[in-house]
Amino acid sequence: MTGTVADRLDVVRARLAAAGAEPGSIQVLAVTKGFGPDVVRAAGAHGLVDVGENYAQEMLAKVDALADLSPAPRWHAIGRLQRNKVRQIAPHVHLWQSVDRLPLGEEIARRAPGARVLVQVDATDEPGKGGCPLAELDRLVGSLIDLGLDVDGLMTVGPTDPEVDPRPAFDRVRAARDRLGLRTLSMGMSRDLEAAVACGTTMVRLGTALFGPRRVSPPGAK
């Protein structure tokens, strides 16, 4: 497993460089949804301590299984999150990446005052997709700041259809980030990281590019 992750990480770094990224300029978030704790250990062995989980119960199981790991993973909550799960994972989350509505922000502010968050933006207008509409973004960012949260940047998910060019959506989110004067831009996954780099991302969220096909199905409950 360790060698496999090392080889894939080399490929990822080569892809980032070929897309125009300066070495070390883009943070790689290891997305371990659907994988066991072993891949978190393998990622950490190669310096990938920032780990993204989509589901609260899966994060909690891995936190328990990896209590001995040093350095400890920095957990990122990257999936659509129900308010009633915030209390359970709040002690463990380093960065909340999918804050897309005020009630969720209120619960995070209650359970983790001053927490660092990214606002998830819906830039593709696909039915059933999470994210704050661009037209409502300024109001939400302002409200989250008023709650005392550290709004560090924006996050978005590219088009579901792999045939659709993600760059227009990524460009819209980049422009919004710049206009709001925020820092972090989390966009780009295994299949579209090159487009994200071209559009100015500062973080890519990678699962299969680092670990291969998922071996188990993630739980249905968040």
Coordinates of N, CA, C and O in Angstrom, one line a residue, residues 72-216:
A72 N -0.9 13.4 14.0 CA -2.3 13.1 13.9 C -2.9 13.7 12.6 O -2.4 14.8 12.2
P73 N -3.8 13.1 11.9 CA -4.4 13.6 10.7 C -5.2 14.9 11.1 O -5.7 15.1 12.2
R74 N -5.2 15.8 10.1 CA -6.0 17.1 10.2 C -7.2 16.8 9.4 O -7.2 16.8 8.1
W75 N -8.4 16.6 10.0 CA -9.6 16.2 9.4 C -10.3 17.3 8.8 O -10.6 18.4 9.4
H76 N -10.7 17.2 7.5 CA -11.6 18.1 6.8 C -12.9 17.5 6.6 O -13.0 16.4 6.0
A77 N -14.0 18.2 6.9 CA -15.4 17.8 6.6 C -15.7 18.3 5.3 O -15.9 19.5 5.1
I78 N -15.9 17.4 4.3 CA -16.0 17.9 2.9 C -17.4 17.5 2.3 O -17.7 17.9 1.1
G79 N -18.2 16.7 3.0 CA -19.5 16.3 2.4 C -20.6 17.2 2.9 O -20.5 18.0 3.8
R80 N -21.8 17.0 2.3 CA -23.0 17.7 2.7 C -23.3 17.2 4.1 O -23.5 16.0 4.4
L81 N -23.4 18.1 5.0 CA -23.4 17.8 6.5 C -24.8 18.2 7.1 O -25.3 19.3 6.9
Q82 N -25.3 17.2 7.8 CA -26.5 17.5 8.6 C -26.2 18.2 9.9 O -25.2 17.9 10.5
R83 N -27.0 19.1 10.3 CA -26.7 19.8 11.5 C -26.5 18.9 12.7 O -25.7 19.2 13.6
N84 N -27.3 17.8 12.8 CA -27.2 17.0 14.0 C -26.0 16.2 14.1 O -25.7 15.5 15.0
K85 N -25.1 16.2 13.0 CA -23.8 15.5 13.1 C -22.7 16.4 13.5 O -21.6 16.0 13.8
V86 N -22.9 17.7 13.6 CA -21.9 18.7 13.9 C -21.3 18.4 15.2 O -20.1 18.4 15.4
R87 N -22.1 18.2 16.2 CA -21.7 18.0 17.6 C -20.7 16.9 17.7 O -19.7 16.9 18.4
Q88 N -21.0 15.8 16.9 CA -20.2 14.6 17.1 C -18.8 14.8 16.5 O -17.8 14.2 17.1
I89 N -18.6 15.5 15.4 CA -17.3 15.6 14.8 C -16.6 16.9 15.1 O -15.4 17.1 14.8
A90 N -17.3 17.9 15.8 CA -16.7 19.2 16.0 C -15.3 19.1 16.7 O -14.4 19.9 16.4
P91 N -15.1 18.2 17.7 CA -13.8 18.2 18.3 C -12.6 17.8 17.4 O -11.4 18.0 17.8
H92 N -13.0 17.2 16.3 CA -11.9 16.6 15.4 C -11.7 17.4 14.1 O -10.7 17.2 13.5
V93 N -12.6 18.3 13.7 CA -12.5 18.9 12.4 C -11.5 20.1 12.4 O -11.6 21.0 13.2
H94 N -10.6 20.0 11.5 CA -9.6 21.1 11.3 C -10.2 22.2 10.4 O -9.9 23.4 10.6
L95 N -10.9 21.8 9.3 CA -11.5 22.7 8.4 C -12.8 22.2 7.9 O -12.9 21.0 7.5
W96 N -13.9 23.0 8.0 CA -15.2 22.7 7.5 C -15.3 23.2 6.1 O -15.4 24.4 5.9
Q97 N -15.4 22.3 5.1 CA -15.3 22.7 3.7 C -16.6 22.8 3.0 O -16.7 23.2 1.9
S98 N -17.7 22.5 3.7 CA -19.0 22.4 2.9 C -20.1 23.2 3.6 O -21.2 22.8 3.6
V99 N -19.8 24.4 4.1 CA -20.8 25.2 4.8 C -21.5 25.9 3.7 O -21.0 26.8 3.0
D100 N -22.8 25.6 3.5 CA -23.5 26.1 2.3 C -24.8 26.8 2.8 O -25.6 27.2 1.9
R101 N -25.1 26.9 4.1 CA -26.3 27.5 4.5 C -26.1 28.0 5.9 O -25.3 27.5 6.7
L102 N -26.9 29.0 6.3 CA -26.7 29.7 7.6 C -27.0 28.8 8.8 O -26.2 28.8 9.8
P103 N -28.1 28.0 8.8 CA -28.3 27.1 10.0 C -27.1 26.2 10.3 O -26.8 26.0 11.5
L104 N -26.5 25.7 9.2 CA -25.3 24.8 9.5 C -24.2 25.7 10.1 O -23.5 25.2 11.0
G105 N -24.0 26.9 9.6 CA -23.0 27.7 10.1 C -23.2 28.1 11.6 O -22.3 28.1 12.4
E106 N -24.5 28.3 11.9 CA -24.9 28.6 13.3 C -24.5 27.4 14.2 O -24.1 27.6 15.4
E107 N -24.8 26.2 13.8 CA -24.5 25.0 14.6 C -23.0 24.9 14.8 O -22.5 24.5 15.8
I108 N -22.2 25.1 13.7 CA -20.8 25.0 13.8 C -20.2 26.1 14.8 O -19.4 25.8 15.6
A109 N -20.8 27.3 14.7 CA -20.3 28.4 15.6 C -20.7 28.0 17.0 O -19.9 28.4 18.0
R110 N -21.8 27.3 17.2 CA -22.2 26.9 18.6 C -21.2 25.8 19.2 O -20.8 25.9 20.3
R111 N -20.9 24.9 18.3 CA -20.1 23.7 18.8 C -18.6 23.9 18.7 O -17.8 23.3 19.4
A112 N -18.2 24.8 17.8 CA -16.7 25.1 17.6 C -16.5 26.5 17.3 O -16.3 27.0 16.2
P113 N -16.7 27.4 18.3 CA -16.5 28.8 18.1 C -15.2 29.2 17.4 O -14.2 28.7 17.8
G114 N -15.4 30.1 16.5 CA -14.2 30.6 15.7 C -13.6 29.6 14.7 O -12.5 29.8 14.2
A115 N -14.4 28.5 14.4 CA -13.9 27.5 13.5 C -13.5 28.1 12.1 O -14.2 29.0 11.7
R116 N -12.6 27.5 11.5 CA -12.2 27.8 10.1 C -13.1 27.1 9.2 O -13.3 25.9 9.3
V117 N -13.7 27.8 8.2 CA -14.7 27.3 7.3 C -14.4 27.7 5.9 O -13.9 28.8 5.7
L118 N -14.9 26.9 5.0 CA -15.0 27.3 3.6 C -16.5 27.3 3.2 O -17.2 26.4 3.7
V119 N -16.9 28.2 2.4 CA -18.3 28.2 1.9 C -18.4 27.4 0.6 O -17.6 27.7 -0.3
Q120 N -19.2 26.4 0.6 CA -19.4 25.7 -0.6 C -20.3 26.4 -1.5 O -21.4 26.8 -1.2
V121 N -19.8 26.6 -2.8 CA -20.6 27.3 -3.8 C -21.1 26.4 -4.8 O -20.4 25.5 -5.3
D122 N -22.4 26.5 -5.2 CA -23.0 25.8 -6.3 C -22.8 26.7 -7.6 O -23.5 27.6 -7.8
A123 N -21.8 26.3 -8.4 CA -21.5 27.1 -9.6 C -22.0 26.4 -10.9 O -21.8 26.9 -12.0
T124 N -22.7 25.2 -10.7 CA -23.1 24.5 -11.9 C -24.6 24.4 -12.0 O -25.2 24.0 -13.0
D125 N -25.3 24.8 -10.9 CA -26.8 24.8 -10.9 C -27.4 23.4 -11.3 O -28.3 23.3 -12.1
E126 N -26.8 22.3 -10.8 CA -27.3 21.0 -11.0 C -28.3 20.6 -9.9 O -28.0 20.9 -8.7
P127 N -29.4 20.0 -10.3 CA -30.4 19.6 -9.3 C -29.8 18.7 -8.2 O -29.1 17.8 -8.6
G128 N -30.1 18.9 -7.0 CA -29.7 18.1 -5.9 C -28.3 18.2 -5.5 O -27.8 17.5 -4.6
K129 N -27.6 19.2 -6.0 CA -26.2 19.4 -5.7 C -26.1 20.4 -4.5 O -26.8 21.4 -4.5
G130 N -25.2 20.1 -3.6 CA -25.0 21.1 -2.5 C -24.3 22.3 -2.9 O -23.6 22.4 -4.0
G131 N -24.4 23.3 -2.1 CA -23.7 24.6 -2.3 C -24.6 25.8 -2.3 O -25.8 25.7 -2.6
C132 N -24.0 26.9 -1.9 CA -24.8 28.1 -1.9 C -24.8 28.7 -3.3 O -23.7 28.8 -3.9
P133 N -26.0 29.2 -3.8 CA -26.0 29.8 -5.1 C -25.1 31.1 -5.0 O -25.0 31.8 -4.0
L134 N -24.5 31.4 -6.2 CA -23.6 32.5 -6.2 C -24.3 33.8 -5.9 O -23.8 34.7 -5.3
A135 N -25.6 33.9 -6.2 CA -26.4 35.1 -5.9 C -26.6 35.4 -4.4 O -26.8 36.5 -4.0
E136 N -26.4 34.3 -3.6 CA -26.6 34.4 -2.2 C -25.3 34.4 -1.4 O -25.3 34.4 -0.2
L137 N -24.2 34.3 -2.1 CA -22.9 34.1 -1.5 C -22.5 35.2 -0.6 O -22.1 35.0 0.6
D138 N -22.6 36.4 -1.0 CA -22.1 37.5 -0.2 C -22.8 37.6 1.1 O -22.2 37.8 2.2
R139 N -24.1 37.4 1.1 CA -24.9 37.5 2.3 C -24.5 36.4 3.3 O -24.4 36.6 4.5
L140 N -24.3 35.1 2.7 CA -23.9 34.0 3.6 C -22.6 34.3 4.2 O -22.4 34.1 5.4
V141 N -21.6 34.7 3.4 CA -20.3 34.9 3.9 C -20.3 36.0 5.1 O -19.7 35.8 6.1
G142 N -21.0 37.1 4.8 CA -21.2 38.1 5.9 C -21.8 37.6 7.1 O -21.4 37.9 8.2
S143 N -22.8 36.7 7.0 CA -23.5 36.2 8.2 C -22.6 35.3 9.0 O -22.6 35.2 10.2
L144 N -21.8 34.5 8.3 CA -20.9 33.5 8.9 C -19.8 34.3 9.7 O -19.4 33.9 10.8
I145 N -19.3 35.4 9.1 CA -18.3 36.2 9.7 C -18.9 36.8 11.0 O -18.3 36.9 12.1
D146 N -20.2 37.3 10.9 CA -20.9 37.9 12.1 C -21.0 36.8 13.2 O -21.1 37.2 14.4
L147 N -21.1 35.5 12.8 CA -21.1 34.5 13.9 C -19.8 34.2 14.5 O -19.7 33.4 15.5
G148 N -18.7 34.9 14.0 CA -17.4 34.7 14.6 C -16.6 33.6 14.0 O -15.5 33.2 14.4
L149 N -17.1 33.0 12.9 CA -16.4 32.0 12.2 C -15.3 32.6 11.3 O -15.4 33.7 10.8
D150 N -14.3 31.8 11.1 CA -13.1 32.3 10.3 C -13.4 31.8 8.8 O -13.0 30.6 8.5
V151 N -14.0 32.6 8.0 CA -14.3 32.3 6.6 C -13.0 32.4 5.8 O -12.6 33.5 5.5
D152 N -12.4 31.3 5.5 CA -11.1 31.3 4.9 C -11.1 31.3 3.4 O -10.1 31.7 2.7
G153 N -12.2 30.8 2.8 CA -12.3 30.8 1.4 C -13.5 30.1 0.9 O -14.5 30.0 1.6
L154 N -13.5 29.6 -0.4 CA -14.6 29.0 -1.0 C -14.2 27.6 -1.5 O -13.1 27.3 -1.8
M155 N -15.2 26.7 -1.6 CA -15.1 25.4 -2.1 C -16.2 25.1 -3.1 O -17.3 25.7 -3.0
T156 N -15.9 24.4 -4.2 CA -16.9 24.0 -5.2 C -16.6 22.6 -5.7 O -15.4 22.1 -5.7
V157 N -17.6 22.0 -6.3 CA -17.5 20.7 -7.0 C -17.8 21.0 -8.5 O -18.8 21.6 -8.8
G158 N -17.0 20.5 -9.3 CA -17.1 20.7 -10.8 C -18.4 19.9 -11.3 O -19.1 19.2 -10.6
P159 N -18.7 20.1 -12.6 CA -19.8 19.5 -13.2 C -19.8 17.9 -13.0 O -18.7 17.3 -13.1
T160 N -21.0 17.4 -12.8 CA -21.1 15.9 -12.6 C -20.7 15.2 -13.9 O -20.1 14.1 -13.9
D161 N -21.2 15.8 -15.0 CA -20.9 15.2 -16.3 C -19.5 15.4 -16.7 O -19.0 16.5 -16.9
P162 N -18.7 14.3 -16.9 CA -17.3 14.5 -17.3 C -17.0 15.1 -18.6 O -15.9 15.6 -18.9
E163 N -18.1 15.2 -19.5 CA -18.0 15.8 -20.8 C -18.1 17.3 -20.7 O -17.8 18.0 -21.7
V164 N -18.6 17.8 -19.6 CA -18.8 19.3 -19.5 C -17.5 19.9 -19.0 O -16.9 19.5 -18.0
D165 N -17.0 21.0 -19.6 CA -15.8 21.7 -19.3 C -16.1 22.3 -17.9 O -17.0 23.2 -17.7
P166 N -15.2 22.0 -16.9 CA -15.4 22.6 -15.6 C -14.9 24.0 -15.4 O -15.2 24.7 -14.5
R167 N -14.1 24.5 -16.4 CA -13.5 25.8 -16.2 C -14.4 27.0 -16.1 O -14.1 27.8 -15.2
P168 N -15.5 27.1 -16.8 CA -16.4 28.2 -16.5 C -16.9 28.3 -15.1 O -16.9 29.4 -14.5
A169 N -17.3 27.1 -14.5 CA -17.7 27.1 -13.1 C -16.6 27.5 -12.2 O -16.7 28.2 -11.3
F170 N -15.4 26.9 -12.4 CA -14.2 27.2 -11.6 C -13.9 28.7 -11.7 O -13.5 29.3 -10.7
D171 N -14.0 29.3 -12.9 CA -13.6 30.7 -13.0 C -14.6 31.6 -12.2 O -14.2 32.6 -11.7
R172 N -15.9 31.2 -12.2 CA -16.9 32.0 -11.5 C -16.6 31.9 -10.0 O -16.7 33.0 -9.3
V173 N -16.1 30.8 -9.5 CA -15.8 30.7 -8.0 C -14.5 31.5 -7.7 O -14.4 32.1 -6.7
R174 N -13.6 31.4 -8.6 CA -12.3 32.1 -8.4 C -12.6 33.6 -8.4 O -12.1 34.3 -7.5
A175 N -13.5 34.1 -9.3 CA -13.8 35.5 -9.3 C -14.5 35.9 -8.0 O -14.2 37.0 -7.5
A176 N -15.4 35.1 -7.5 CA -16.0 35.4 -6.2 C -15.1 35.4 -5.1 O -15.1 36.3 -4.2
R177 N -14.1 34.5 -5.1 CA -13.1 34.4 -4.0 C -12.3 35.7 -4.0 O -12.1 36.3 -3.0
D178 N -11.9 36.1 -5.2 CA -11.1 37.3 -5.3 C -11.9 38.6 -4.9 O -11.3 39.4 -4.2
R179 N -13.1 38.7 -5.3 CA -13.9 39.8 -5.0 C -14.2 39.9 -3.5 O -14.2 41.0 -2.9
L180 N -14.3 38.8 -2.8 CA -14.5 38.8 -1.4 C -13.3 38.9 -0.5 O -13.3 39.1 0.7
G181 N -12.1 38.8 -1.2 CA -10.8 39.0 -0.5 C -10.5 37.8 0.4 O -9.8 38.0 1.4
L182 N -10.9 36.6 0.0 CA -10.6 35.4 0.8 C -9.4 34.8 0.3 O -8.8 35.2 -0.8
R183 N -8.9 33.7 1.0 CA -7.6 33.1 0.7 C -7.7 31.8 -0.1 O -7.2 31.6 -1.2
T184 N -8.4 30.8 0.5 CA -8.4 29.5 0.1 C -9.4 29.2 -1.0 O -10.5 29.8 -1.0
L185 N -9.0 28.4 -2.0 CA -9.9 28.0 -3.1 C -9.8 26.5 -3.2 O -8.8 26.0 -3.8
S186 N -10.8 25.8 -2.7 CA -10.7 24.3 -2.8 C -11.6 23.9 -4.0 O -12.8 23.8 -3.9
M187 N -11.0 23.5 -5.1 CA -11.7 23.0 -6.2 C -10.7 22.2 -7.1 O -9.5 22.4 -7.1
G188 N -11.3 21.1 -7.6 CA -10.5 20.2 -8.4 C -10.4 18.9 -7.7 O -10.1 18.8 -6.5
M189 N -10.8 17.8 -8.4 CA -10.7 16.5 -7.9 C -9.9 15.6 -8.9 O -9.2 16.1 -9.7
S190 N -9.9 14.3 -8.7 CA -9.0 13.4 -9.4 C -9.1 13.6 -10.9 O -8.1 13.6 -11.7
R191 N -10.3 13.8 -11.4 CA -10.5 13.9 -12.9 C -10.3 15.3 -13.5 O -10.2 15.4 -14.7
D192 N -10.5 16.3 -12.7 CA -10.4 17.7 -13.2 C -9.4 18.6 -12.6 O -9.6 19.8 -12.6
L193 N -8.4 18.0 -12.0 CA -7.4 18.9 -11.3 C -6.7 19.8 -12.2 O -6.4 20.9 -11.8
E194 N -6.5 19.4 -13.4 CA -5.8 20.3 -14.4 C -6.6 21.6 -14.6 O -6.0 22.7 -14.7
A195 N -7.9 21.4 -14.8 CA -8.7 22.6 -15.1 C -8.7 23.5 -13.8 O -8.7 24.7 -13.9
A196 N -8.7 22.9 -12.6 CA -8.8 23.6 -11.4 C -7.5 24.4 -11.2 O -7.5 25.6 -10.8
V197 N -6.3 23.8 -11.6 CA -5.1 24.5 -11.5 C -5.1 25.7 -12.4 O -4.6 26.8 -12.1
A198 N -5.6 25.5 -13.7 CA -5.6 26.6 -14.6 C -6.5 27.7 -14.2 O -6.2 28.9 -14.5
C199 N -7.4 27.4 -13.3 CA -8.4 28.5 -12.8 C -8.0 29.0 -11.5 O -8.7 29.8 -10.9
G200 N -6.8 28.6 -10.9 CA -6.3 29.3 -9.7 C -6.6 28.6 -8.4 O -6.5 29.2 -7.4
T201 N -6.9 27.3 -8.4 CA -7.2 26.6 -7.1 C -5.9 26.7 -6.2 O -4.8 26.7 -6.7
T202 N -6.2 26.6 -4.9 CA -5.1 26.5 -3.9 C -5.1 25.1 -3.3 O -4.2 24.8 -2.5
M203 N -6.2 24.3 -3.5 CA -6.3 23.0 -2.9 C -7.0 22.1 -3.8 O -8.1 22.5 -4.4
V204 N -6.6 20.8 -4.0 CA -7.3 19.8 -4.7 C -7.6 18.7 -3.8 O -6.9 18.3 -2.9
R205 N -8.8 18.1 -4.0 CA -9.3 17.0 -3.1 C -9.2 15.7 -3.9 O -10.0 15.5 -4.8
L206 N -8.3 14.8 -3.5 CA -8.0 13.6 -4.3 C -8.2 12.3 -3.6 O -7.7 12.1 -2.5
G207 N -9.0 11.4 -4.2 CA -9.2 10.1 -3.6 C -8.6 9.0 -4.5 O -7.6 8.5 -4.2
T208 N -9.3 8.7 -5.6 CA -8.9 7.7 -6.4 C -7.5 7.9 -7.1 O -6.8 7.0 -7.4
A209 N -7.2 9.2 -7.3 CA -5.9 9.5 -7.9 C -4.8 9.1 -6.9 O -3.6 8.8 -7.4
L210 N -5.0 9.0 -5.6 CA -4.0 8.6 -4.7 C -4.1 7.2 -4.2 O -3.1 6.5 -4.0
F211 N -5.3 6.6 -4.2 CA -5.6 5.3 -3.6 C -6.2 4.3 -4.5 O -6.3 3.1 -4.1
G212 N -6.5 4.7 -5.7 CA -7.1 3.7 -6.7 C -8.6 3.6 -6.4 O -9.2 4.4 -5.7
P213 N -9.3 2.6 -7.1 CA -10.7 2.4 -6.9 C -11.1 2.2 -5.4 O -10.3 1.5 -4.7
R214 N -12.2 2.7 -5.0 CA -12.6 2.5 -3.7 C -13.0 1.1 -3.5 O -13.7 0.5 -4.3
R215 N -12.7 0.5 -2.3 CA -12.9 -0.9 -2.1 C -14.2 -1.2 -1.3 O -14.7 -2.3 -1.4
V216 N -14.7 -0.2 -0.7 CA -16.0 -0.4 0.1 C -16.9 0.7 -0.3 O -16.5 1.8 -0.6

